PDB file of C-alpha atoms in Angstrom:
ATOM      1  CA  MET O   7      20.726-170.402 156.322  1.00 49.00           C
ATOM      2  CA  THR O   8      18.755-173.174 157.963  1.00 49.00           C
ATOM      3  CA  ALA O   9      18.906-171.326 161.321  1.00 47.00           C
ATOM      4  CA  ILE O  10      17.561-168.109 159.790  1.00 47.00           C
ATOM      5  CA  GLN O  11      14.618-169.923 158.204  1.00 49.00           C
ATOM      6  CA  ALA O  12      13.803-171.406 161.558  1.00 48.00           C
ATOM      7  CA  VAL O  13      13.676-168.023 163.286  1.00 46.00           C
ATOM      8  CA  LEU O  14      11.476-166.209 160.694  1.00 45.00           C
ATOM      9  CA  PRO O  15       8.212-168.119 161.367  1.00 50.00           C
ATOM     10  CA  SER O  16       8.481-167.298 165.071  1.00 49.00           C
ATOM     11  CA  ALA O  17       8.898-163.579 164.387  1.00 47.00           C
ATOM     12  CA  VAL O  18       5.939-163.538 162.038  1.00 45.00           C
ATOM     13  CA  SER O  19       3.878-165.363 164.612  1.00 48.00           C
ATOM     14  CA  LEU O  20       4.792-162.861 167.340  1.00 44.00           C
ATOM     15  CA  ARG O  21       3.932-159.888 165.077  1.00 47.00           C
ATOM     16  CA  SER O  22       0.486-161.264 164.328  1.00 46.00           C
ATOM     17  CA  ARG O  23      -0.233-161.598 168.045  1.00 47.00           C
ATOM     18  CA  SER O  24       0.986-158.011 168.851  1.00 45.00           C
ATOM     19  CA  PRO O  25      -1.773-155.805 170.460  1.00 46.00           C
ATOM     20  CA  SER O  26      -0.620-152.664 168.576  1.00 49.00           C
ATOM     21  CA  LEU O  27      -2.285-153.849 165.406  1.00 49.00           C
ATOM     22  CA  PRO O  28      -6.021-154.368 165.982  1.00 51.00           C
ATOM     23  CA  PRO O  29      -7.912-156.746 163.773  1.00 55.00           C
ATOM     24  CA  ARG O  30      -9.573-155.286 160.677  1.00 59.00           C
ATOM     25  CA  PRO O  31     -13.377-155.033 161.073  1.00 54.00           C
ATOM     26  CA  PRO O  32     -15.539-157.037 158.726  1.00 56.00           C
ATOM     27  CA  LYS O  33     -16.966-155.293 155.674  1.00 55.00           C
ATOM     28  CA  PRO O  34     -20.655-154.318 156.228  1.00 53.00           C
ATOM     29  CA  SER O  35     -23.352-155.672 154.015  1.00 54.00           C
ATOM     30  CA  ALA O  36     -25.257-153.512 151.505  1.00 52.00           C
ATOM     31  CA  ALA O  37     -28.430-153.463 153.673  1.00 48.00           C
ATOM     32  CA  ALA O  38     -26.524-152.313 156.726  1.00 48.00           C
ATOM     33  CA  ALA O  39     -24.809-149.574 154.693  1.00 48.00           C
ATOM     34  CA  ALA O  40     -28.159-148.319 153.398  1.00 47.00           C
ATOM     35  CA  ALA O  41     -29.585-148.267 156.912  1.00 47.00           C
ATOM     36  CA  GLY O  42     -26.560-146.349 158.151  1.00 48.00           C
ATOM     37  CA  ARG O  43     -27.055-143.712 155.456  1.00 51.00           C
ATOM     38  CA  ARG O  44     -30.667-143.242 156.528  1.00 47.00           C
ATOM     39  CA  MET O  45     -29.923-142.858 160.218  1.00 44.00           C
ATOM     40  CA  PRO O  46     -28.457-139.305 160.076  1.00 46.00           C
ATOM     41  CA  GLY O  47     -31.606-138.094 158.331  1.00 45.00           C
ATOM     42  CA  ARG O  48     -33.781-139.532 161.087  1.00 44.00           C
ATOM     43  CA  ARG O  49     -31.606-137.951 163.772  1.00 44.00           C
ATOM     44  CA  ARG O  50     -31.848-134.558 162.076  1.00 44.00           C
ATOM     45  CA  GLY O  51     -35.592-134.896 161.805  1.00 42.00           C
ATOM     46  CA  ILE O  52     -35.978-135.700 165.484  1.00 41.00           C
ATOM     47  CA  SER O  53     -33.605-133.000 166.699  1.00 43.00           C
ATOM     48  CA  GLY O  54     -35.083-130.438 164.269  1.00 47.00           C
ATOM     49  CA  GLY O  55     -38.614-131.183 165.396  1.00 47.00           C
ATOM     50  CA  THR O  56     -37.975-130.558 169.094  1.00 49.00           C
ATOM     51  CA  PRO O  57     -37.958-126.691 168.874  1.00 47.00           C
ATOM     52  CA  ARG O  58     -41.184-126.751 166.848  1.00 46.00           C
ATOM     53  CA  VAL O  59     -42.881-128.841 169.515  1.00 43.00           C
ATOM     54  CA  ALA O  60     -41.633-126.443 172.198  1.00 50.00           C
ATOM     55  CA  MET O  61     -42.956-123.443 170.248  1.00 47.00           C
ATOM     56  CA  VAL O  62     -46.377-125.036 169.863  1.00 43.00           C
ATOM     57  CA  GLN O  63     -46.473-125.859 173.573  1.00 49.00           C
ATOM     58  CA  GLN O  64     -45.444-122.281 174.408  1.00 50.00           C
ATOM     59  CA  ALA O  65     -48.167-120.856 172.162  1.00 46.00           C
ATOM     60  CA  VAL O  66     -50.786-123.101 173.714  1.00 44.00           C
ATOM     61  CA  GLN O  67     -49.633-122.112 177.195  1.00 54.00           C
ATOM     62  CA  GLY O  68     -49.406-118.378 176.251  1.00 60.00           C
ATOM     63  CA  ALA O  69     -53.011-118.034 175.059  1.00 78.00           C
ATOM     64  CA  PRO O  70     -54.586-118.777 178.464  1.00 87.00           C
ATOM     65  CA  ALA O  71     -52.061-116.467 180.158  1.00 87.00           C
ATOM     66  CA  THR O  72     -52.993-113.583 177.830  1.00 89.00           C
ATOM     67  CA  TYR O  73     -56.678-114.240 178.355  1.00 91.00           C
ATOM     68  CA  ALA O  74     -56.222-114.325 182.135  1.00 92.00           C
ATOM     69  CA  LYS O  75     -54.316-111.014 182.089  1.00 92.00           C
ATOM     70  CA  GLU O  76     -57.014-109.368 179.982  1.00 94.00           C
ATOM     71  CA  MET O  77     -59.707-110.608 182.350  1.00 95.00           C
ATOM     72  CA  GLU O  78     -57.706-109.211 185.262  1.00 95.00           C
ATOM     73  CA  ARG O  79     -57.502-105.819 183.531  1.00 96.00           C
ATOM     74  CA  LEU O  80     -61.229-105.686 182.794  1.00 95.00           C
ATOM     75  CA  SER O  81     -62.007-106.676 186.365  1.00 96.00           C
ATOM     76  CA  ALA O  82     -59.711-103.945 187.728  1.00 97.00           C
ATOM     77  CA  LYS O  83     -61.365-101.379 185.472  1.00 96.00           C
ATOM     78  CA  GLU O  84     -64.870-102.318 186.547  1.00 96.00           C
ATOM     79  CA  SER O  85     -63.732-102.275 190.170  1.00 96.00           C
ATOM     80  CA  LEU O  86     -62.429 -98.704 189.790  1.00 96.00           C
ATOM     81  CA  LEU O  87     -65.619 -97.455 188.137  1.00 94.00           C
ATOM     82  CA  LEU O  88     -67.666 -99.083 190.900  1.00 95.00           C
ATOM     83  CA  ALA O  89     -65.496 -97.388 193.535  1.00 94.00           C
ATOM     84  CA  PHE O  90     -66.221 -93.995 191.915  1.00 92.00           C
ATOM     85  CA  LYS O  91     -69.940 -94.668 192.098  1.00 91.00           C
ATOM     86  CA  ASP O  92     -69.894 -95.947 195.685  1.00 92.00           C
ATOM     87  CA  SER O  93     -67.920 -92.922 196.893  1.00 90.00           C
ATOM     88  CA  GLY O  94     -70.404 -90.400 195.521  1.00 89.00           C
ATOM     89  CA  GLY O  95     -68.718 -89.529 192.246  1.00 85.00           C
ATOM     90  CA  PHE O  96     -67.460 -86.175 191.034  1.00 82.00           C
ATOM     91  CA  GLU O  97     -69.786 -84.046 193.175  1.00 80.00           C
ATOM     92  CA  ALA O  98     -68.764 -85.775 196.418  1.00 83.00           C
ATOM     93  CA  LEU O  99     -65.100 -85.391 195.511  1.00 81.00           C
ATOM     94  CA  ILE O 100     -65.107 -81.648 194.819  1.00 76.00           C
ATOM     95  CA  SER O 101     -67.509 -80.845 197.666  1.00 75.00           C
ATOM     96  CA  GLY O 102     -65.268 -82.588 200.207  1.00 76.00           C
ATOM     97  CA  LYS O 103     -67.948 -85.098 201.235  1.00 83.00           C
ATOM     98  CA  MET O 104     -65.818 -88.123 200.376  1.00 87.00           C
ATOM     99  CA  THR O 105     -64.337 -89.911 203.405  1.00 90.00           C
ATOM    100  CA  ASP O 106     -60.644 -90.800 203.813  1.00 90.00           C
ATOM    101  CA  MET O 107     -61.505 -94.491 203.550  1.00 93.00           C
ATOM    102  CA  GLN O 108     -63.260 -93.928 200.235  1.00 92.00           C
ATOM    103  CA  GLN O 109     -60.363 -91.882 198.898  1.00 90.00           C
ATOM    104  CA  ILE O 110     -57.729 -94.461 199.817  1.00 93.00           C
ATOM    105  CA  ASP O 111     -59.899 -97.201 198.328  1.00 94.00           C
ATOM    106  CA  VAL O 112     -60.142 -95.347 195.003  1.00 94.00           C
ATOM    107  CA  ASN O 113     -56.399 -94.629 194.975  1.00 93.00           C
ATOM    108  CA  GLU O 114     -55.629 -98.289 195.629  1.00 96.00           C
ATOM    109  CA  ARG O 115     -57.763 -99.329 192.667  1.00 96.00           C
ATOM    110  CA  ILE O 116     -56.136 -96.687 190.447  1.00 97.00           C
ATOM    111  CA  ILE O 117     -52.701 -98.155 191.166  1.00 96.00           C
ATOM    112  CA  GLY O 118     -54.006-101.662 190.527  1.00 96.00           C
ATOM    113  CA  LEU O 119     -55.285-100.651 187.084  1.00 97.00           C
ATOM    114  CA  GLU O 120     -52.161 -98.689 186.126  1.00 97.00           C
ATOM    115  CA  ARG O 121     -49.926-101.764 186.389  1.00 96.00           C
ATOM    116  CA  LEU O 122     -52.100-103.429 183.704  1.00 97.00           C
ATOM    117  CA  ASN O 123     -51.752-100.598 181.164  1.00 97.00           C
ATOM    118  CA  PRO O 124     -52.282-102.143 177.687  1.00 96.00           C
ATOM    119  CA  THR O 125     -50.887 -99.165 175.733  1.00 97.00           C
ATOM    120  CA  PRO O 126     -47.058 -98.950 175.729  1.00 95.00           C
ATOM    121  CA  ARG O 127     -46.940 -95.560 173.895  1.00 96.00           C
ATOM    122  CA  PRO O 128     -50.072 -93.679 175.005  1.00 97.00           C
ATOM    123  CA  THR O 129     -48.858 -90.212 173.944  1.00 97.00           C
ATOM    124  CA  THR O 130     -49.065 -91.194 170.259  1.00 96.00           C
ATOM    125  CA  SER O 131     -51.969 -93.626 170.519  1.00 96.00           C
ATOM    126  CA  PRO O 132     -55.222 -92.884 168.618  1.00 94.00           C
ATOM    127  CA  PHE O 133     -57.104 -93.706 171.827  1.00 95.00           C
ATOM    128  CA  LEU O 134     -55.874 -90.432 173.340  1.00 96.00           C
ATOM    129  CA  GLU O 135     -57.977 -88.241 171.062  1.00 95.00           C
ATOM    130  CA  GLY O 136     -61.655 -87.716 171.810  1.00 95.00           C
ATOM    131  CA  ARG O 137     -63.880 -86.251 174.502  1.00 95.00           C
ATOM    132  CA  TRP O 138     -63.241 -87.281 178.119  1.00 95.00           C
ATOM    133  CA  ASN O 139     -65.097 -86.648 181.358  1.00 93.00           C
ATOM    134  CA  PHE O 140     -63.211 -85.924 184.605  1.00 91.00           C
ATOM    135  CA  GLU O 141     -64.040 -88.514 187.257  1.00 91.00           C
ATOM    136  CA  TRP O 142     -61.259 -88.067 189.807  1.00 90.00           C
ATOM    137  CA  PHE O 143     -58.677 -85.503 190.906  1.00 83.00           C
ATOM    138  CA  GLY O 144     -55.813 -86.379 193.200  1.00 72.00           C
ATOM    139  CA  SER O 145     -55.751 -84.531 196.510  1.00 62.00           C
ATOM    140  CA  GLY O 146     -54.008 -81.190 195.963  1.00 54.00           C
ATOM    141  CA  SER O 147     -54.307 -81.129 192.159  1.00 58.00           C
ATOM    142  CA  PRO O 148     -55.058 -77.714 190.511  1.00 57.00           C
ATOM    143  CA  GLY O 149     -58.387 -78.934 189.129  1.00 59.00           C
ATOM    144  CA  LEU O 150     -59.626 -80.141 192.505  1.00 59.00           C
ATOM    145  CA  THR O 151     -58.431 -76.972 194.255  1.00 58.00           C
ATOM    146  CA  ALA O 152     -60.262 -74.705 191.793  1.00 60.00           C
ATOM    147  CA  ALA O 153     -63.437 -76.788 192.044  1.00 61.00           C
ATOM    148  CA  ARG O 154     -63.409 -76.748 195.837  1.00 58.00           C
ATOM    149  CA  VAL O 155     -62.933 -72.971 195.901  1.00 58.00           C
ATOM    150  CA  ILE O 156     -66.266 -72.622 194.124  1.00 57.00           C
ATOM    151  CA  PHE O 157     -68.006 -74.963 196.556  1.00 57.00           C
ATOM    152  CA  GLU O 158     -66.443 -73.452 199.673  1.00 57.00           C
ATOM    153  CA  ARG O 159     -66.739 -69.764 198.769  1.00 57.00           C
ATOM    154  CA  PHE O 160     -70.232 -69.834 197.281  1.00 55.00           C
ATOM    155  CA  PRO O 161     -73.405 -71.614 198.433  1.00 58.00           C
ATOM    156  CA  ALA O 162     -74.715 -74.323 196.147  1.00 58.00           C
ATOM    157  CA  THR O 163     -77.763 -72.155 195.367  1.00 58.00           C
ATOM    158  CA  LEU O 164     -75.435 -69.359 194.178  1.00 61.00           C
ATOM    159  CA  ALA O 165     -72.761 -71.235 192.210  1.00 63.00           C
ATOM    160  CA  ASN O 166     -72.319 -74.896 191.403  1.00 70.00           C
ATOM    161  CA  LEU O 167     -69.836 -76.846 189.264  1.00 74.00           C
ATOM    162  CA  SER O 168     -71.781 -79.665 187.667  1.00 74.00           C
ATOM    163  CA  LYS O 169     -69.097 -81.374 185.566  1.00 82.00           C
ATOM    164  CA  MET O 170     -65.802 -80.977 183.724  1.00 88.00           C
ATOM    165  CA  ASP O 171     -64.746 -82.516 180.437  1.00 91.00           C
ATOM    166  CA  ILE O 172     -61.883 -82.236 177.965  1.00 92.00           C
ATOM    167  CA  MET O 173     -61.688 -82.558 174.189  1.00 95.00           C
ATOM    168  CA  ILE O 174     -58.308 -83.680 172.814  1.00 95.00           C
ATOM    169  CA  LYS O 175     -57.645 -83.377 169.082  1.00 95.00           C
ATOM    170  CA  ASP O 176     -54.701 -82.560 166.802  1.00 94.00           C
ATOM    171  CA  GLY O 177     -52.327 -81.640 169.619  1.00 95.00           C
ATOM    172  CA  TYR O 178     -54.731 -79.290 171.420  1.00 96.00           C
ATOM    173  CA  ALA O 179     -56.992 -79.703 174.440  1.00 94.00           C
ATOM    174  CA  ARG O 180     -60.193 -77.835 175.290  1.00 93.00           C
ATOM    175  CA  ILE O 181     -61.214 -78.132 178.958  1.00 90.00           C
ATOM    176  CA  THR O 182     -64.804 -77.138 179.739  1.00 90.00           C
ATOM    177  CA  ALA O 183     -66.162 -76.492 183.237  1.00 86.00           C
ATOM    178  CA  ASN O 184     -69.956 -76.302 183.382  1.00 84.00           C
ATOM    179  CA  LEU O 185     -71.178 -73.761 185.944  1.00 79.00           C
ATOM    180  CA  LYS O 186     -74.667 -73.134 187.256  1.00 76.00           C
ATOM    181  CA  LEU O 187     -75.427 -69.748 188.852  1.00 68.00           C
ATOM    182  CA  LEU O 188     -78.453 -68.975 191.045  1.00 65.00           C
ATOM    183  CA  ASN O 189     -79.987 -72.243 189.830  1.00 66.00           C
ATOM    184  CA  SER O 190     -81.212 -70.242 186.840  1.00 67.00           C
ATOM    185  CA  LEU O 191     -78.119 -69.368 184.812  1.00 73.00           C
ATOM    186  CA  GLU O 192     -75.784 -71.749 183.056  1.00 79.00           C
ATOM    187  CA  SER O 193     -72.317 -70.754 181.946  1.00 80.00           C
ATOM    188  CA  LYS O 194     -69.107 -72.400 180.811  1.00 86.00           C
ATOM    189  CA  PHE O 195     -65.481 -71.662 181.494  1.00 85.00           C
ATOM    190  CA  ILE O 196     -63.314 -72.969 178.651  1.00 89.00           C
ATOM    191  CA  LEU O 197     -59.548 -73.387 178.937  1.00 89.00           C
ATOM    192  CA  SER O 198     -57.619 -73.988 175.715  1.00 93.00           C
ATOM    193  CA  THR O 199     -54.191 -75.630 175.920  1.00 93.00           C
ATOM    194  CA  LYS O 200     -51.520 -76.940 173.561  1.00 95.00           C
ATOM    195  CA  LEU O 201     -50.130 -80.454 174.019  1.00 96.00           C
ATOM    196  CA  SER O 202     -46.607 -81.498 173.037  1.00 97.00           C
ATOM    197  CA  VAL O 203     -45.220 -85.045 173.025  1.00 97.00           C
ATOM    198  CA  GLU O 204     -42.142 -85.321 175.240  1.00 96.00           C
ATOM    199  CA  GLY O 205     -41.778 -89.112 175.190  1.00 96.00           C
ATOM    200  CA  PRO O 206     -43.787 -92.341 175.011  1.00 96.00           C
ATOM    201  CA  LEU O 207     -45.468 -91.536 178.356  1.00 97.00           C
ATOM    202  CA  ARG O 208     -44.746 -87.849 178.991  1.00 97.00           C
ATOM    203  CA  MET O 209     -46.451 -84.745 177.580  1.00 96.00           C
ATOM    204  CA  LYS O 210     -46.226 -80.989 178.089  1.00 95.00           C
ATOM    205  CA  GLU O 211     -49.324 -78.805 178.390  1.00 93.00           C
ATOM    206  CA  GLU O 212     -49.185 -75.047 177.688  1.00 94.00           C
ATOM    207  CA  TYR O 213     -52.142 -72.779 178.412  1.00 91.00           C
ATOM    208  CA  VAL O 214     -53.319 -70.706 175.436  1.00 93.00           C
ATOM    209  CA  GLU O 215     -56.445 -68.821 176.567  1.00 91.00           C
ATOM    210  CA  GLY O 216     -59.398 -68.899 178.924  1.00 88.00           C
ATOM    211  CA  THR O 217     -62.958 -67.944 178.014  1.00 88.00           C
ATOM    212  CA  LEU O 218     -65.957 -67.307 180.252  1.00 83.00           C
ATOM    213  CA  GLU O 219     -69.076 -67.677 178.151  1.00 81.00           C
ATOM    214  CA  THR O 220     -72.100 -65.455 178.591  1.00 76.00           C
ATOM    215  CA  PRO O 221     -74.602 -67.176 180.924  1.00 74.00           C
ATOM    216  CA  THR O 222     -77.661 -68.817 179.425  1.00 73.00           C
ATOM    217  CA  VAL O 223     -80.939 -68.292 181.221  1.00 65.00           C
ATOM    218  CA  ILE O 224     -83.020 -71.309 182.214  1.00 61.00           C
ATOM    219  CA  GLU O 225     -86.435 -69.662 182.057  1.00 60.00           C
ATOM    220  CA  GLU O 226     -88.232 -72.537 183.757  1.00 61.00           C
ATOM    221  CA  THR O 227     -86.186 -72.095 186.915  1.00 58.00           C
ATOM    222  CA  VAL O 228     -86.288 -68.288 187.147  1.00 56.00           C
ATOM    223  CA  PRO O 229     -88.343 -67.166 190.188  1.00 59.00           C
ATOM    224  CA  ASP O 230     -91.437 -65.105 189.369  1.00 62.00           C
ATOM    225  CA  GLN O 231     -90.111 -62.074 191.259  1.00 56.00           C
ATOM    226  CA  LEU O 232     -87.017 -61.986 189.025  1.00 57.00           C
ATOM    227  CA  LYS O 233     -88.658 -62.496 185.654  1.00 59.00           C
ATOM    228  CA  GLY O 234     -89.434 -58.796 185.270  1.00 62.00           C
ATOM    229  CA  ALA O 235     -85.854 -57.738 186.017  1.00 57.00           C
ATOM    230  CA  LEU O 236     -84.552 -60.408 183.692  1.00 55.00           C
ATOM    231  CA  GLY O 237     -86.724 -59.174 180.847  1.00 62.00           C
ATOM    232  CA  GLN O 238     -85.466 -55.610 181.344  1.00 62.00           C
ATOM    233  CA  ALA O 239     -81.844 -56.777 181.297  1.00 56.00           C
ATOM    234  CA  VAL O 240     -82.340 -58.681 178.049  1.00 54.00           C
ATOM    235  CA  SER O 241     -84.017 -55.657 176.473  1.00 64.00           C
ATOM    236  CA  THR O 242     -81.159 -53.389 177.548  1.00 61.00           C
ATOM    237  CA  VAL O 243     -78.556 -55.682 175.993  1.00 52.00           C
ATOM    238  CA  GLN O 244     -80.453 -55.765 172.704  1.00 61.00           C
ATOM    239  CA  GLN O 245     -80.343 -51.950 172.514  1.00 62.00           C
ATOM    240  CA  LEU O 246     -76.561 -51.735 172.853  1.00 55.00           C
ATOM    241  CA  PRO O 247     -74.360 -50.999 169.799  1.00 65.00           C
ATOM    242  CA  VAL O 248     -73.509 -54.071 167.763  1.00 60.00           C
ATOM    243  CA  PRO O 249     -69.769 -54.234 168.672  1.00 63.00           C
ATOM    244  CA  ILE O 250     -70.523 -54.017 172.394  1.00 56.00           C
ATOM    245  CA  ARG O 251     -73.406 -56.445 172.158  1.00 56.00           C
ATOM    246  CA  ASP O 252     -71.273 -58.978 170.265  1.00 62.00           C
ATOM    247  CA  ALA O 253     -68.530 -58.634 172.877  1.00 56.00           C
ATOM    248  CA  ILE O 254     -70.997 -59.366 175.662  1.00 55.00           C
ATOM    249  CA  THR O 255     -72.655 -62.295 173.922  1.00 63.00           C
ATOM    250  CA  SER O 256     -69.327 -63.887 172.917  1.00 67.00           C
ATOM    251  CA  GLY O 257     -68.088 -63.933 176.501  1.00 72.00           C
ATOM    252  CA  LEU O 258     -64.855 -62.810 178.114  1.00 78.00           C
ATOM    253  CA  THR O 259     -61.597 -64.174 176.702  1.00 85.00           C
ATOM    254  CA  VAL O 260     -58.257 -63.833 178.476  1.00 86.00           C
ATOM    255  CA  PRO O 261     -54.997 -64.721 176.650  1.00 91.00           C
ATOM    256  CA  LEU O 262     -52.792 -67.035 178.699  1.00 89.00           C
ATOM    257  CA  SER O 263     -49.916 -67.820 176.325  1.00 88.00           C
ATOM    258  CA  GLY O 264     -46.605 -67.998 178.139  1.00 85.00           C
ATOM    259  CA  THR O 265     -48.183 -67.759 181.589  1.00 85.00           C
ATOM    260  CA  PHE O 266     -48.435 -71.384 182.674  1.00 87.00           C
ATOM    261  CA  GLN O 267     -47.320 -74.834 181.564  1.00 90.00           C
ATOM    262  CA  ARG O 268     -46.991 -78.237 183.159  1.00 90.00           C
ATOM    263  CA  LEU O 269     -45.613 -81.718 182.513  1.00 94.00           C
ATOM    264  CA  PHE O 270     -47.682 -84.825 183.057  1.00 94.00           C
ATOM    265  CA  MET O 271     -47.398 -88.556 182.440  1.00 97.00           C
ATOM    266  CA  ILE O 272     -50.019 -90.899 181.018  1.00 97.00           C
ATOM    267  CA  SER O 273     -49.935 -93.965 183.257  1.00 97.00           C
ATOM    268  CA  TYR O 274     -52.929 -95.784 181.733  1.00 98.00           C
ATOM    269  CA  LEU O 275     -54.879 -95.564 178.486  1.00 98.00           C
ATOM    270  CA  ASP O 276     -57.414 -97.767 176.755  1.00 96.00           C
ATOM    271  CA  GLU O 277     -60.598 -97.160 174.778  1.00 95.00           C
ATOM    272  CA  GLU O 278     -62.571 -96.165 177.916  1.00 95.00           C
ATOM    273  CA  ILE O 279     -60.273 -94.847 180.669  1.00 97.00           C
ATOM    274  CA  LEU O 280     -57.414 -92.327 180.751  1.00 97.00           C
ATOM    275  CA  ILE O 281     -55.196 -91.857 183.830  1.00 97.00           C
ATOM    276  CA  ILE O 282     -52.586 -89.113 184.005  1.00 95.00           C
ATOM    277  CA  ARG O 283     -50.219 -88.114 186.804  1.00 95.00           C
ATOM    278  CA  SER O 284     -48.684 -84.726 187.504  1.00 90.00           C
ATOM    279  CA  THR O 285     -45.046 -84.117 188.405  1.00 91.00           C
ATOM    280  CA  ASP O 286     -46.111 -84.554 192.043  1.00 88.00           C
ATOM    281  CA  GLY O 287     -47.582 -87.979 191.239  1.00 91.00           C
ATOM    282  CA  LEU O 288     -51.208 -86.856 191.732  1.00 89.00           C
ATOM    283  CA  PRO O 289     -53.627 -88.881 189.572  1.00 92.00           C
ATOM    284  CA  GLU O 290     -56.456 -87.628 187.372  1.00 92.00           C
ATOM    285  CA  VAL O 291     -58.894 -90.206 186.030  1.00 95.00           C
ATOM    286  CA  LEU O 292     -61.088 -89.577 182.997  1.00 95.00           C
ATOM    287  CA  THR O 293     -63.709 -91.701 181.244  1.00 96.00           C
ATOM    288  CA  ARG O 294     -64.506 -91.436 177.557  1.00 96.00           C
ATOM    289  CA  LEU O 295     -67.567 -89.533 176.387  1.00 93.00           C
ATOM    290  CA  GLU O 296     -67.000 -89.684 172.628  1.00 76.00           C
ATOM    291  CA  VAL O 297     -65.082 -92.142 170.443  1.00 66.00           C
ATOM    292  CA  PRO O 298     -62.193 -90.559 168.491  1.00 57.00           C
ATOM    293  CA  PRO O 299     -63.022 -89.900 164.810  1.00 55.00           C
ATOM    294  CA  THR O 300     -60.142 -92.010 163.514  1.00 54.00           C
ATOM    295  CA  MET O 301     -58.268 -94.984 164.876  1.00 50.00           C
ATOM    296  CA  VAL O 302     -55.227 -94.705 162.601  1.00 45.00           C
ATOM    297  CA  GLU O 303     -52.027 -94.742 164.627  1.00 48.00           C
ATOM    298  CA  PRO O 304     -50.136 -91.460 163.992  1.00 46.00           C
ATOM    299  CA  VAL O 305     -46.363 -91.429 163.805  1.00 44.00           C
ATOM    300  CA  VAL O 306     -44.924 -88.691 166.013  1.00 46.00           C
ATOM    301  CA  GLU O 307     -41.241 -88.089 166.531  1.00 46.00           C
ATOM    302  CA  TYR O 308     -40.001 -86.851 169.867  1.00 45.00           C
ATOM    303  CA  GLU O 309     -36.721 -85.846 171.401  1.00 49.00           C
ATOM    304  CA  SER O 310     -35.630 -87.595 174.568  1.00 47.00           C
TER     305      SER O 310
END
């Protein structure tokens, strides 16, 4: 028994020095415990505030970028309008007096403005409706070909195309070509078409009818030697039966339904400029003449 009692203290001493049992940490004080409970809240506040700071910084950095892009768009638009003016405008274009350098310069500015298009869905935008004036036809476009036929086949003193405009409203378009004959007669050729939305950028145009209005006499420009003949012609028309007279005064209308249609894409649209491209990629540039009556965005469904 005495030998066993002598061995037990040594075993207990060895167990207390064993590295497998680490010493128990001291109990924290009340102040330290309270501080430890507050620390997670501070960490959450710091980590939760970081995204908000990043969002504020992004907003501050985004405002100047948006402003710079808008200034770039306005500058490109003014540059295009200035190029039209410097090249001679609509008359120089359809008469063939515009040089190759002027044409390539205008086309370059058209492309530069198209890449800054601010309207993602122009076919259903309220900016599309209104009255527009044709400023530019791409080389080989139907409008430019028809205009040049008039200039090339007839002398300017015999027939002249002064301007072309289009009125877009409620899914229909009314294209008006203003003609001047013999420097004394004014007439209009009106082409009515139906527009259908084919997608956010693409539309289909179907011709409905064409009307050649009865010429209007500009009395101030009529030569003296023709005034007598003009008076006799007016008197003769007045003596015709009412149905025939009304038919003459209302002009000549030709139905065109089912004869011609085309697809085109709107590549740029804002409150002042409209750019469309044909299936061949030829551009037509129009500038606004009248503000649309309403600016409410219509909702139009389309099939892809």
